[in-house]
Amino acid sequence: MTAWALAARDGDHDAVDHLVRAVHRDIRRYVAYLADDPQATDDLTQDTFLRALGSLSRFEGRSSVRTWMLTIARRVVADSIRRAGSRPRLADRDDWQLVAEQAQDGPLFPVEDRVVLRELLGALSEERRRAFLLTQVLGLPYEEAALVCACPVGTVRSRVARARRSLAVMVLDGAGGEEAAASGTAA
């Protein structure tokens, strides 16, 4: 993939196509998790690629292109969250509260499962959550995750192990994460 990025940097249009196809799925999954807004995922993924392709001239190949692009994705999402936080949100319906209450009724669907998982992951420290997602969800090697997290490989391994242990305790105890999160906020 890095070779495609370097070729794309030098103007090879086929290399750009290969590069985008090779990393698109990982970038989209990472953005979807970070953004926590399914409607914005495609736009933020596209913004990531626009920013990355516009910056290819500065890519030197010192890290993998996937690591480089995941770092860009994190910045794109962070910028988006900052922009959204500075604007007030308006409901486009007069009966928004009734609609929200009705949406809460019914059996447990996969959406609720995702909410529970998000809550469990949310109970982890940011460092542990990021290391866990990069290695266990996106499947990055620990070395690449270390580059994205800007820390040593051993730290990533430690964070993942502690995240697993905390998640297991939360699931087994059904505590919703408060106790486990309180006892495990370091590294």
mmCIF file with all atom_site columns, C-alpha atoms in Angstrom, residues 30-41 44 77 81 89 118:
data_model
loop_
_atom_site.group_PDB
_atom_site.id
_atom_site.type_symbol
_atom_site.label_atom_id
_atom_site.label_alt_id
_atom_site.label_comp_id
_atom_site.label_asym_id
_atom_site.label_entity_id
_atom_site.label_seq_id
_atom_site.pdbx_PDB_ins_code
_atom_site.Cartn_x
_atom_site.Cartn_y
_atom_site.Cartn_z
_atom_site.occupancy
_atom_site.B_iso_or_equiv
_atom_site.pdbx_formal_charge
_atom_site.auth_seq_id
_atom_site.auth_comp_id
_atom_site.auth_asym_id
_atom_site.auth_atom_id
_atom_site.pdbx_PDB_model_num
ATOM 1  C CA . TYR A 1 30  ? -12.686 3.897  12.142 1.00 0.00 ? 30  TYR A CA 1
ATOM 2  C CA . VAL A 1 31  ? -14.514 7.097  11.198 1.00 0.00 ? 31  VAL A CA 1
ATOM 3  C CA . ALA A 1 32  ? -17.889 5.469  11.913 1.00 0.00 ? 32  ALA A CA 1
ATOM 4  C CA . TYR A 1 33  ? -16.803 4.593  15.416 1.00 0.00 ? 33  TYR A CA 1
ATOM 5  C CA . LEU A 1 34  ? -15.149 7.914  16.186 1.00 0.00 ? 34  LEU A CA 1
ATOM 6  C CA . ALA A 1 35  ? -17.913 10.060 14.718 1.00 0.00 ? 35  ALA A CA 1
ATOM 7  C CA . ASP A 1 36  ? -20.767 8.201  16.413 1.00 0.00 ? 36  ASP A CA 1
ATOM 8  C CA . ASP A 1 37  ? -23.022 9.644  13.711 1.00 0.00 ? 37  ASP A CA 1
ATOM 9  C CA . PRO A 1 38  ? -24.003 7.182  10.965 1.00 0.00 ? 38  PRO A CA 1
ATOM 10 C CA . GLN A 1 39  ? -25.249 9.988  8.745  1.00 0.00 ? 39  GLN A CA 1
ATOM 11 C CA . ALA A 1 40  ? -21.920 11.786 8.836  1.00 0.00 ? 40  ALA A CA 1
ATOM 12 C CA . THR A 1 41  ? -19.726 8.721  8.317  1.00 0.00 ? 41  THR A CA 1
ATOM 13 C CA . LEU A 1 44  ? -16.188 12.319 7.027  1.00 0.00 ? 44  LEU A CA 1
ATOM 14 C CA . VAL A 1 77  ? -13.456 13.608 12.965 1.00 0.00 ? 77  VAL A CA 1
ATOM 15 C CA . ILE A 1 81  ? -16.880 17.368 16.415 1.00 0.00 ? 81  ILE A CA 1
ATOM 16 C CA . ARG A 1 89  ? -28.767 21.774 17.407 1.00 0.00 ? 89  ARG A CA 1
ATOM 17 C CA . ARG A 1 118 ? -20.550 1.667  22.881 1.00 0.00 ? 118 ARG A CA 1
#
